[in-house]
Amino acid sequence: MDKIKRERWKRKFGEWFSENIENAGIIDIRYPIKGTYVWLPYGFKLRKHLIDLLRRLHNETGHEETLFPLLIPEQEFMKEAKHVKGFENEVYWVTHGGIEELNVKLAIRPTSETAIYPMFALWIRSHKDMPLKIYQVVNVFRYETKSTKPLIRLREITTFKEAHTAHATKEDAEKQVKEAISIYKKFFDELGIPYIISKRPEWDKFPGAEYTTAFDTIMPDGKSLQIATVHNLAQNFSKTFEIKFEDVNGEQNYAYQTCYGISDRAIASHLALHGDDLGLCLSPEVAPFQIVVVPILYEGKEEAVNAHLKKVLKILENFRIHIDDRNETPGSKFYYWEKKGVPLRIEIGPKDAEANAVTVAIRSNGKKEQVKLEALSLHLKNTILEIKNTLRERAWSFLSEMTSSALSLEEAEKILKRKGGIIKTSWCGKKECAEKIENELNVRLLGINEEERKKGKCIACGEETESVLNIAKAY
Ligand code: PR8
């Protein structure tokens, strides 16, 4: 049984989120530019572990890390018409160097296609140069006009992992889309973030893409958040940027491309979905400290406890730990680390020293037990796995609670009023029906669920269809 309550967490999620990311020392929201924030040391460590995980998943699938410049010359940026149109309202421009006006305006990357693809054109000559699979983790800037929110809607996206690939055939690019989806599934599974995958409608795809597949999750307040996207770019950019190669038959062809990205929203959803009324609750996968050690020093027993602590620290060498030896009461230390979401706490008091044991407390369920030193290492390894699984299962069962089906607009409206979440329904594919659904329900069409087909009638016009559409009120 969970001892920890998740009530305020759900009821007043917006308030809970900003209060807790600040209280836990993740970011400082007071920086005087809208949509930009400061990563604090504790948050920065969390971010680093999350990026390490992303790097590992990309490196082991043959992606190589690169770093491209932040600035993009205007003429490159303006080349791909649809891409430009999609981003024209969101780009920050550098127009001056000192007091001199620049001859060529420079775009601050809102994403890096137009920085990277002119270089791909120089690097790719033959089918042997492909597949080319690169990625970078950088900051990008988007002048968002909707209201900004820490980690969720940023003007400076500080943790932008973007991957870009080029292939000799359409089939290879298609396979790459599948690989990207499986990388992201693994990533979110490691973080315990549940997702639903949809093919975005034509009008909501990435500017310049052939099609976009998106991962969405549901926040505690019932609204969906897009947490990752995978785009098949076909030859749209390669034709604009002249990414040409000699194919196996000696003929010139344009490369087939894909790109896919993830942002700070992965961190936001990790914090949001696992938290509770006490504060954050981190997964041991990315927690800055997996274990906090609190020595409990009673007068006259300090020596015994300190000697015991030394023995314990030897056993903890393979874990990320922090020793809290501040001059505070144990109770206030427990509260402090609970708020920050450290997965495990080890208390070492005189009784533990006598019993040659420690007391282990688990943040995610509030359980506490004494463990003998000889069993400690294995116990911690198993508990860490258990915590990861529990967080993942708890979050997936929340997503499943928040997923409903509706056969009519009225039914969908009732569900949205009652609890929000994702609604699966039927849609014929026509734009006018999509507009009717969006306008009447004030929702976003997340897109078609490609893994599911079900006979039904379009909720807007009644036409028979087998497509399953996901809709939700969205961030
Ligand atoms: C691309 N090009 O750019 P995408 N704040 C936080 N996260 C955001 C924001 C924002 N303002 N805007 C988008 N995201 C492609 C793929 C290179 C990589 C997050 O794609 O525009 C969203 O989760 O779809 C989005 O899915 C992801 O960045 C990638 O952005």
Short mmCIF file of C-alpha atoms and ligand atoms in Angstrom, two decimals:
data_model
loop_
_atom_site.label_atom_id
_atom_site.label_comp_id
_atom_site.label_asym_id
_atom_site.label_seq_id
_atom_site.Cartn_x
_atom_site.Cartn_y
_atom_site.Cartn_z
CA MET A 1 0.00 0.00 0.00
CA ASP A 2 1.25 3.46 -0.88
CA LYS A 3 1.50 5.62 2.22
CA ILE A 4 2.11 8.74 0.18
CA LYS A 5 -0.79 10.86 -1.02
CA ARG A 6 -1.07 12.14 -4.57
CA GLU A 7 -4.01 14.49 -4.12
CA ARG A 8 -2.81 18.08 -4.21
CA TRP A 9 -0.37 16.94 -6.86
CA LYS A 10 -3.32 16.19 -9.11
CA ARG A 11 -5.85 18.81 -8.03
CA LYS A 12 -3.65 21.86 -8.24
CA PHE A 13 -1.01 20.62 -10.60
CA GLY A 14 0.04 24.00 -12.04
CA GLU A 15 0.76 25.40 -8.60
CA TRP A 16 2.35 22.13 -7.42
CA PHE A 17 4.71 22.11 -10.39
CA SER A 18 6.15 25.62 -10.10
CA GLU A 19 6.35 25.43 -6.32
CA ASN A 20 8.12 22.09 -6.27
CA ILE A 21 10.67 22.60 -9.01
CA GLU A 22 11.77 25.72 -7.15
CA ASN A 23 11.64 24.23 -3.64
CA ALA A 24 13.62 21.21 -4.74
CA GLY A 25 16.35 23.36 -6.28
CA ILE A 26 15.82 22.32 -9.91
CA ILE A 27 15.56 25.75 -11.52
CA ASP A 28 15.21 29.38 -10.49
CA ILE A 29 12.33 30.96 -12.35
CA ARG A 30 13.25 34.57 -11.54
CA TYR A 31 15.58 35.28 -14.48
CA PRO A 32 14.37 38.57 -16.02
CA ILE A 33 13.70 37.29 -19.57
CA LYS A 34 10.37 35.61 -20.24
CA GLY A 35 10.63 31.90 -21.05
CA THR A 36 14.24 31.55 -19.86
CA TYR A 37 15.30 30.07 -16.54
CA VAL A 38 18.39 29.21 -14.51
CA TRP A 39 19.43 25.61 -13.91
CA LEU A 40 20.45 25.26 -10.26
CA PRO A 41 23.20 22.80 -9.22
CA TYR A 42 20.77 20.05 -8.13
CA GLY A 43 18.67 20.40 -11.29
CA PHE A 44 21.77 20.58 -13.45
CA LYS A 45 22.94 17.19 -12.10
CA LEU A 46 19.56 15.66 -12.86
CA ARG A 47 19.69 17.11 -16.38
CA LYS A 48 23.19 15.70 -16.86
CA HIS A 49 22.10 12.15 -16.00
CA LEU A 50 19.17 12.42 -18.36
CA ILE A 51 21.44 13.63 -21.18
CA ASP A 52 23.89 10.79 -20.41
CA LEU A 53 21.06 8.33 -20.91
CA LEU A 54 20.13 9.98 -24.23
CA ARG A 55 23.77 9.89 -25.34
CA ARG A 56 24.09 6.22 -24.46
CA LEU A 57 20.96 5.31 -26.44
CA HIS A 58 22.15 7.27 -29.49
CA ASN A 59 25.77 6.11 -29.37
CA GLU A 60 24.83 2.45 -29.12
CA THR A 61 22.66 2.74 -32.25
CA GLY A 62 25.44 4.21 -34.39
CA HIS A 63 24.71 7.93 -33.99
CA GLU A 64 27.69 10.24 -33.59
CA GLU A 65 27.68 13.39 -31.53
CA THR A 66 28.49 16.74 -33.19
CA LEU A 67 28.21 20.44 -32.43
CA PHE A 68 27.03 22.99 -34.97
CA PRO A 69 27.06 26.79 -34.60
CA LEU A 70 24.18 28.61 -32.95
CA LEU A 71 23.91 31.16 -35.77
CA ILE A 72 22.49 30.49 -39.24
CA PRO A 73 22.98 32.88 -42.19
CA GLU A 74 19.70 34.34 -43.42
CA GLN A 75 20.04 32.94 -46.96
CA GLU A 76 20.39 29.36 -45.67
CA PHE A 77 17.59 29.78 -43.20
CA MET A 78 15.24 31.13 -45.90
CA LYS A 79 15.88 28.31 -48.42
CA GLU A 80 13.21 25.75 -47.51
CA ALA A 81 9.93 27.59 -48.02
CA LYS A 82 7.65 25.50 -45.78
CA HIS A 83 10.25 25.37 -43.02
CA VAL A 84 10.64 29.16 -43.10
CA LYS A 85 6.89 29.67 -43.07
CA GLY A 86 6.54 27.36 -40.06
CA PHE A 87 9.16 29.21 -38.05
CA GLU A 88 8.87 32.81 -39.28
CA ASN A 89 7.08 34.03 -36.15
CA GLU A 90 9.43 32.24 -33.79
CA VAL A 91 12.93 33.23 -34.89
CA TYR A 92 15.21 35.60 -33.00
CA TRP A 93 17.54 37.50 -35.35
CA VAL A 94 21.01 38.91 -34.77
CA THR A 95 21.22 42.10 -36.78
CA HIS A 96 24.24 43.87 -35.29
CA GLY A 97 27.86 43.13 -34.43
CA GLY A 98 28.67 45.80 -31.87
CA ILE A 99 27.32 49.01 -33.34
CA GLU A 100 27.71 47.88 -36.95
CA GLU A 101 24.71 46.56 -38.83
CA LEU A 102 25.47 43.12 -40.31
CA ASN A 103 25.37 42.65 -44.11
CA VAL A 104 23.79 39.26 -43.59
CA LYS A 105 21.26 38.85 -40.79
CA LEU A 106 21.86 35.79 -38.64
CA ALA A 107 19.09 33.56 -37.30
CA ILE A 108 19.53 32.12 -33.82
CA ARG A 109 18.70 28.44 -34.38
CA PRO A 110 15.13 27.49 -33.49
CA THR A 111 16.24 23.99 -34.64
CA SER A 112 19.26 23.12 -36.79
CA GLU A 113 18.13 21.70 -40.16
CA THR A 114 19.32 24.80 -42.03
CA ALA A 115 22.65 24.82 -40.16
CA ILE A 116 23.35 21.12 -40.65
CA TYR A 117 22.08 20.32 -44.16
CA PRO A 118 24.41 22.67 -46.10
CA MET A 119 27.24 20.72 -44.43
CA PHE A 120 25.61 17.37 -45.29
CA ALA A 121 25.73 18.58 -48.93
CA LEU A 122 29.51 18.91 -48.61
CA TRP A 123 30.01 15.59 -46.81
CA ILE A 124 27.80 13.28 -48.86
CA ARG A 125 29.06 12.25 -52.32
CA SER A 126 28.24 8.58 -52.66
CA HIS A 127 25.79 6.02 -51.25
CA LYS A 128 28.84 4.78 -49.30
CA ASP A 129 28.75 7.97 -47.21
CA MET A 130 25.41 6.88 -45.81
CA PRO A 131 23.67 6.22 -43.55
CA LEU A 132 24.87 9.38 -41.89
CA LYS A 133 23.48 9.61 -38.35
CA ILE A 134 24.43 12.52 -36.12
CA TYR A 135 22.97 14.25 -33.09
CA GLN A 136 23.69 17.17 -30.81
CA VAL A 137 22.45 18.37 -27.44
CA VAL A 138 22.20 22.16 -27.57
CA ASN A 139 20.08 25.13 -26.67
CA VAL A 140 17.69 26.52 -29.28
CA PHE A 141 15.57 29.65 -29.18
CA ARG A 142 11.92 29.97 -30.13
CA TYR A 143 9.94 33.15 -29.68
CA GLU A 144 6.90 31.33 -28.30
CA THR A 145 3.79 33.48 -28.28
CA LYS A 146 1.64 31.15 -26.17
CA SER A 147 2.18 31.62 -22.44
CA THR A 148 5.56 30.28 -21.37
CA LYS A 149 6.01 27.72 -18.58
CA PRO A 150 9.20 26.44 -16.92
CA LEU A 151 10.54 23.29 -18.63
CA ILE A 152 7.35 23.00 -20.67
CA ARG A 153 7.08 25.97 -23.02
CA LEU A 154 10.44 27.72 -23.18
CA ARG A 155 11.82 30.49 -25.31
CA GLU A 156 15.30 29.15 -24.69
CA ILE A 157 15.01 25.37 -24.88
CA THR A 158 18.14 24.39 -23.01
CA THR A 159 18.08 20.63 -23.42
CA PHE A 160 17.37 20.15 -27.12
CA LYS A 161 18.57 16.76 -28.33
CA GLU A 162 18.23 16.79 -32.09
CA ALA A 163 19.23 13.91 -34.35
CA HIS A 164 19.58 14.22 -38.14
CA THR A 165 20.09 11.37 -40.57
CA ALA A 166 20.60 10.87 -44.33
CA HIS A 167 20.00 7.65 -46.28
CA ALA A 168 20.44 6.29 -49.79
CA THR A 169 16.93 4.85 -50.07
CA LYS A 170 13.42 5.68 -49.00
CA GLU A 171 13.21 2.29 -47.25
CA ASP A 172 16.29 3.06 -45.15
CA ALA A 173 14.79 6.37 -44.05
CA GLU A 174 11.59 4.54 -43.15
CA LYS A 175 13.63 2.07 -41.05
CA GLN A 176 15.34 5.01 -39.37
CA VAL A 177 11.97 6.41 -38.30
CA LYS A 178 11.27 3.05 -36.65
CA GLU A 179 14.68 3.04 -34.94
CA ALA A 180 14.11 6.57 -33.63
CA ILE A 181 10.72 5.53 -32.24
CA SER A 182 12.31 2.56 -30.49
CA ILE A 183 15.10 4.74 -29.02
CA TYR A 184 12.52 7.13 -27.62
CA LYS A 185 10.42 4.27 -26.25
CA LYS A 186 13.48 2.96 -24.38
CA PHE A 187 14.33 6.44 -23.14
CA PHE A 188 10.86 7.08 -21.76
CA ASP A 189 10.65 3.56 -20.32
CA GLU A 190 13.90 4.14 -18.41
CA LEU A 191 12.44 7.35 -17.02
CA GLY A 192 9.08 5.74 -16.31
CA ILE A 193 7.23 8.21 -18.52
CA PRO A 194 4.17 6.73 -20.24
CA TYR A 195 3.34 7.81 -23.78
CA ILE A 196 0.89 7.46 -26.59
CA ILE A 197 2.18 7.61 -30.17
CA SER A 198 0.19 9.33 -32.94
CA LYS A 199 0.77 10.30 -36.54
CA ARG A 200 0.07 14.03 -36.58
CA PRO A 201 -2.48 15.35 -39.08
CA GLU A 202 -1.09 16.85 -42.29
CA TRP A 203 -1.54 20.45 -41.08
CA ASP A 204 0.23 19.83 -37.77
CA LYS A 205 3.39 18.14 -39.06
CA PHE A 206 6.89 19.62 -38.69
CA PRO A 207 7.43 22.41 -41.25
CA GLY A 208 9.09 20.77 -44.25
CA ALA A 209 8.42 17.15 -43.19
CA GLU A 210 6.65 14.43 -45.17
CA TYR A 211 5.03 13.23 -41.97
CA THR A 212 5.46 13.54 -38.19
CA THR A 213 5.05 10.88 -35.53
CA ALA A 214 4.70 12.26 -32.02
CA PHE A 215 4.92 11.00 -28.45
CA ASP A 216 2.44 12.59 -26.03
CA THR A 217 1.96 12.03 -22.33
CA ILE A 218 -0.78 13.18 -19.97
CA MET A 219 0.09 15.60 -17.20
CA PRO A 220 -1.53 15.25 -13.75
CA ASP A 221 -4.10 17.94 -14.66
CA GLY A 222 -5.36 15.84 -17.58
CA LYS A 223 -3.77 17.88 -20.39
CA SER A 224 -1.52 16.27 -22.98
CA LEU A 225 2.08 17.29 -23.53
CA GLN A 226 4.07 16.54 -26.70
CA ILE A 227 7.32 15.07 -25.41
CA ALA A 228 9.09 13.92 -28.58
CA THR A 229 8.71 13.98 -32.33
CA VAL A 230 10.12 11.92 -35.18
CA HIS A 231 9.94 13.42 -38.67
CA ASN A 232 10.38 11.73 -42.01
CA LEU A 233 11.70 14.53 -44.23
CA ALA A 234 11.78 12.42 -47.44
CA GLN A 235 13.73 14.43 -50.08
CA ASN A 236 12.20 17.81 -49.20
CA PHE A 237 15.31 19.28 -47.61
CA SER A 238 17.87 17.37 -49.70
CA LYS A 239 16.42 18.88 -52.89
CA THR A 240 16.63 22.38 -51.40
CA PHE A 241 20.11 21.94 -49.97
CA GLU A 242 21.49 19.88 -52.88
CA ILE A 243 22.34 16.83 -50.76
CA LYS A 244 23.12 14.64 -53.79
CA PHE A 245 24.92 11.33 -54.09
CA GLU A 246 25.87 8.70 -56.62
CA ASP A 247 23.69 5.66 -56.05
CA VAL A 248 24.64 1.98 -56.58
CA ASN A 249 23.80 2.27 -60.30
CA GLY A 250 26.07 5.28 -60.74
CA GLU A 251 23.15 7.69 -60.98
CA GLN A 252 22.74 10.95 -59.10
CA ASN A 253 19.98 10.99 -56.52
CA TYR A 254 18.87 13.10 -53.58
CA ALA A 255 19.31 11.76 -50.03
CA TYR A 256 16.33 10.64 -47.94
CA GLN A 257 16.33 12.26 -44.51
CA THR A 258 14.86 12.04 -41.06
CA CYS A 259 15.20 14.11 -37.91
CA TYR A 260 13.90 13.68 -34.38
CA GLY A 261 13.98 15.66 -31.20
CA ILE A 262 13.40 15.73 -27.48
CA SER A 263 13.54 18.67 -25.07
CA ASP A 264 13.38 19.80 -21.43
CA ARG A 265 9.82 18.49 -21.54
CA ALA A 266 11.25 15.02 -20.83
CA ILE A 267 12.51 16.42 -17.52
CA ALA A 268 9.21 18.21 -16.89
CA SER A 269 7.20 15.04 -17.38
CA HIS A 270 9.55 13.00 -15.20
CA LEU A 271 9.11 15.50 -12.36
CA ALA A 272 5.39 15.95 -12.95
CA LEU A 273 4.37 12.33 -13.28
CA HIS A 274 6.23 10.82 -10.34
CA GLY A 275 5.75 13.63 -7.81
CA ASP A 276 3.32 13.60 -4.90
CA ASP A 277 2.09 15.77 -2.04
CA LEU A 278 5.54 15.68 -0.37
CA GLY A 279 7.35 17.01 -3.44
CA LEU A 280 9.48 15.44 -6.15
CA CYS A 281 10.07 11.71 -6.42
CA LEU A 282 12.94 10.92 -8.75
CA SER A 283 13.88 7.73 -10.50
CA PRO A 284 17.27 6.31 -9.43
CA GLU A 285 18.14 6.35 -13.14
CA VAL A 286 18.55 10.14 -13.20
CA ALA A 287 18.43 11.27 -9.55
CA PRO A 288 21.45 13.47 -8.70
CA PHE A 289 21.86 11.26 -5.61
CA GLN A 290 20.36 7.79 -5.52
CA ILE A 291 20.86 7.59 -1.78
CA VAL A 292 21.16 10.20 0.93
CA VAL A 293 22.97 9.03 4.06
CA VAL A 294 21.89 10.61 7.34
CA PRO A 295 24.08 9.81 10.38
CA ILE A 296 22.11 10.17 13.61
CA LEU A 297 24.54 11.26 16.28
CA TYR A 298 23.37 11.03 19.88
CA GLU A 299 25.67 12.46 22.52
CA GLY A 300 28.14 9.91 23.74
CA LYS A 301 27.42 7.55 20.79
CA GLU A 302 29.18 9.59 18.08
CA GLU A 303 32.21 7.37 17.89
CA ALA A 304 30.29 4.14 17.41
CA VAL A 305 28.08 5.72 14.74
CA ASN A 306 31.01 7.28 12.88
CA ALA A 307 32.96 4.01 12.86
CA HIS A 308 29.87 2.22 11.55
CA LEU A 309 29.34 4.96 8.93
CA LYS A 310 32.82 4.27 7.52
CA LYS A 311 31.96 0.60 7.01
CA VAL A 312 28.68 1.52 5.34
CA LEU A 313 30.32 4.01 2.96
CA LYS A 314 32.58 1.25 1.63
CA ILE A 315 29.49 -0.73 0.63
CA LEU A 316 27.94 2.34 -1.03
CA GLU A 317 30.90 3.00 -3.32
CA ASN A 318 28.99 1.96 -6.45
CA PHE A 319 26.01 4.21 -5.85
CA ARG A 320 25.54 7.96 -6.27
CA ILE A 321 25.32 9.09 -2.67
CA HIS A 322 25.30 12.22 -0.58
CA ILE A 323 26.13 12.35 3.12
CA ASP A 324 24.09 14.90 5.01
CA ASP A 325 26.15 15.71 8.06
CA ARG A 326 24.80 19.23 8.54
CA ASN A 327 24.06 20.39 12.04
CA GLU A 328 20.27 19.97 11.73
CA THR A 329 17.76 17.62 13.32
CA PRO A 330 17.27 14.27 11.57
CA GLY A 331 13.59 15.15 11.04
CA SER A 332 14.36 18.34 9.15
CA LYS A 333 16.91 16.50 7.01
CA PHE A 334 14.38 13.79 6.16
CA TYR A 335 11.85 16.45 5.10
CA TYR A 336 14.46 18.32 3.07
CA TRP A 337 15.49 15.26 1.02
CA GLU A 338 11.94 13.99 0.62
CA LYS A 339 11.02 17.26 -1.06
CA LYS A 340 14.00 16.90 -3.39
CA GLY A 341 12.87 13.39 -4.33
CA VAL A 342 16.00 11.36 -3.45
CA PRO A 343 14.90 7.75 -4.05
CA LEU A 344 16.50 6.20 -0.95
CA ARG A 345 17.53 7.38 2.50
CA ILE A 346 19.89 5.47 4.74
CA GLU A 347 19.72 6.34 8.43
CA ILE A 348 22.62 5.31 10.60
CA GLY A 349 21.95 5.62 14.33
CA PRO A 350 23.35 3.96 17.48
CA LYS A 351 20.84 1.08 17.25
CA ASP A 352 21.87 0.42 13.64
CA ALA A 353 25.51 0.41 14.69
CA GLU A 354 24.76 -2.11 17.45
CA ALA A 355 22.87 -4.37 15.06
CA ASN A 356 25.52 -4.03 12.33
CA ALA A 357 22.74 -2.75 10.08
CA VAL A 358 21.28 0.44 8.60
CA THR A 359 17.72 1.72 8.22
CA VAL A 360 16.63 2.12 4.61
CA ALA A 361 13.66 4.34 3.71
CA ILE A 362 12.07 4.39 0.26
CA ARG A 363 10.83 7.78 -0.98
CA SER A 364 8.22 6.44 -3.43
CA ASN A 365 6.16 4.45 -0.89
CA GLY A 366 7.32 5.70 2.52
CA LYS A 367 8.42 2.21 3.65
CA LYS A 368 11.28 1.86 6.12
CA GLU A 369 13.21 -1.23 7.22
CA GLN A 370 16.43 -2.27 8.90
CA VAL A 371 18.90 -4.13 6.66
CA LYS A 372 22.03 -6.00 7.82
CA LEU A 373 25.30 -4.81 6.27
CA GLU A 374 26.08 -8.18 4.68
CA ALA A 375 22.82 -7.99 2.69
CA LEU A 376 22.92 -4.25 2.00
CA SER A 377 24.55 -4.05 -1.42
CA LEU A 378 22.23 -6.58 -3.03
CA HIS A 379 19.24 -5.15 -1.18
CA LEU A 380 19.94 -1.67 -2.59
CA LYS A 381 20.46 -2.94 -6.13
CA ASN A 382 17.15 -4.78 -6.03
CA THR A 383 15.34 -1.88 -4.40
CA ILE A 384 16.58 0.51 -7.07
CA LEU A 385 15.18 -1.76 -9.78
CA GLU A 386 11.95 -2.11 -7.83
CA ILE A 387 11.60 1.69 -7.50
CA LYS A 388 12.14 2.15 -11.24
CA ASN A 389 9.48 -0.46 -12.00
CA THR A 390 7.02 0.90 -9.45
CA LEU A 391 7.33 4.45 -10.77
CA ARG A 392 6.89 3.24 -14.33
CA GLU A 393 3.89 1.07 -13.51
CA ARG A 394 2.24 3.78 -11.42
CA ALA A 395 2.65 6.33 -14.22
CA TRP A 396 1.39 3.91 -16.89
CA SER A 397 -1.66 3.08 -14.81
CA PHE A 398 -2.32 6.82 -14.48
CA LEU A 399 -2.17 7.14 -18.29
CA SER A 400 -4.51 4.22 -18.70
CA GLU A 401 -6.93 5.76 -16.15
CA MET A 402 -6.77 8.94 -18.23
CA THR A 403 -7.44 7.24 -21.57
CA SER A 404 -11.07 6.87 -22.62
CA SER A 405 -13.11 6.13 -25.71
CA ALA A 406 -16.00 8.20 -27.04
CA LEU A 407 -18.56 7.47 -29.75
CA SER A 408 -20.02 10.99 -29.99
CA LEU A 409 -19.04 14.61 -29.49
CA GLU A 410 -21.37 14.81 -26.47
CA GLU A 411 -19.75 11.81 -24.83
CA ALA A 412 -16.27 13.24 -25.50
CA GLU A 413 -17.31 16.57 -24.01
CA LYS A 414 -18.54 14.92 -20.81
CA ILE A 415 -15.26 12.99 -20.37
CA LEU A 416 -13.22 16.13 -21.01
CA LYS A 417 -15.20 18.02 -18.37
CA ARG A 418 -14.95 15.23 -15.83
CA LYS A 419 -11.28 14.28 -16.09
CA GLY A 420 -9.64 15.32 -19.36
CA GLY A 421 -6.99 12.95 -20.65
CA ILE A 422 -6.75 11.29 -24.03
CA ILE A 423 -9.89 10.27 -25.85
CA LYS A 424 -9.80 7.65 -28.56
CA THR A 425 -12.45 8.11 -31.15
CA SER A 426 -13.22 7.68 -34.87
CA TRP A 427 -12.48 10.20 -37.60
CA CYS A 428 -12.98 9.99 -41.36
CA GLY A 429 -9.82 11.99 -42.13
CA LYS A 430 -11.52 15.09 -43.59
CA LYS A 431 -10.20 18.49 -42.57
CA GLU A 432 -13.68 19.99 -42.05
CA CYS A 433 -14.51 17.20 -39.59
CA ALA A 434 -11.21 17.82 -37.77
CA GLU A 435 -12.10 21.51 -37.48
CA LYS A 436 -15.53 20.66 -36.13
CA ILE A 437 -14.01 18.35 -33.49
CA GLU A 438 -11.37 20.94 -32.54
CA ASN A 439 -13.82 23.83 -32.34
CA GLU A 440 -16.67 22.08 -30.56
CA LEU A 441 -14.48 20.36 -27.99
CA ASN A 442 -11.64 22.86 -27.83
CA VAL A 443 -9.09 20.05 -28.16
CA ARG A 444 -6.02 19.22 -30.20
CA LEU A 445 -6.12 16.36 -32.70
CA LEU A 446 -3.05 14.43 -31.62
CA GLY A 447 -3.46 12.29 -34.71
CA ILE A 448 -4.04 8.76 -35.86
CA ASN A 449 -3.12 5.85 -33.63
CA GLU A 450 -1.27 3.72 -36.19
CA GLU A 451 -1.06 0.64 -34.00
CA GLU A 452 -4.82 0.34 -33.70
CA ARG A 453 -7.65 -0.06 -36.24
CA LYS A 454 -11.26 -0.20 -35.11
CA LYS A 455 -14.53 -0.04 -37.04
CA GLY A 456 -16.51 3.05 -36.08
CA LYS A 457 -18.28 6.18 -37.30
CA CYS A 458 -16.58 9.58 -37.58
CA ILE A 459 -17.77 11.57 -34.55
CA ALA A 460 -18.15 14.67 -36.69
CA CYS A 461 -19.99 13.36 -39.82
CA GLY A 462 -20.94 9.75 -39.10
CA GLU A 463 -19.02 8.28 -42.04
CA GLU A 464 -17.71 4.72 -41.52
CA THR A 465 -13.99 4.47 -40.82
CA GLU A 466 -11.39 2.23 -39.21
CA SER A 467 -9.00 4.97 -38.12
CA VAL A 468 -8.59 5.57 -34.42
CA LEU A 469 -8.03 9.24 -33.61
CA ASN A 470 -6.44 10.49 -30.37
CA ILE A 471 -7.67 13.84 -29.07
CA ALA A 472 -6.87 15.76 -25.89
CA LYS A 473 -6.78 19.20 -24.36
CA ALA A 474 -3.14 20.04 -24.88
CA TYR A 475 -0.37 22.16 -23.43
C1 PR8 B 1 12.23 19.63 -34.44
N1 PR8 B 1 14.22 19.33 -35.70
O1 PR8 B 1 12.62 20.74 -34.13
P1 PR8 B 1 10.03 19.83 -33.07
N2 PR8 B 1 9.73 24.37 -25.09
C2 PR8 B 1 10.06 23.11 -24.73
N3 PR8 B 1 10.06 22.08 -25.58
C3 PR8 B 1 9.68 22.30 -26.86
C4 PR8 B 1 9.31 23.58 -27.31
C5 PR8 B 1 9.35 24.67 -26.36
N4 PR8 B 1 9.05 25.90 -26.70
N5 PR8 B 1 9.00 23.51 -28.63
C6 PR8 B 1 9.17 22.21 -28.99
N6 PR8 B 1 9.59 21.48 -27.92
C7 PR8 B 1 12.99 18.70 -35.33
C8 PR8 B 1 13.39 17.43 -34.65
C9 PR8 B 1 15.34 18.73 -34.98
C10 PR8 B 1 14.74 17.70 -34.10
C11 PR8 B 1 9.90 20.04 -27.89
O2 PR8 B 1 11.07 19.10 -34.00
O3 PR8 B 1 9.78 21.23 -33.47
C12 PR8 B 1 8.69 19.17 -28.22
O4 PR8 B 1 8.62 18.08 -27.32
O5 PR8 B 1 8.84 18.92 -33.05
C13 PR8 B 1 9.01 18.68 -29.61
O6 PR8 B 1 8.45 17.40 -29.84
C14 PR8 B 1 10.54 18.61 -29.61
O7 PR8 B 1 10.92 19.74 -28.83
C15 PR8 B 1 11.16 18.70 -30.99
O8 PR8 B 1 10.74 19.86 -31.66
#
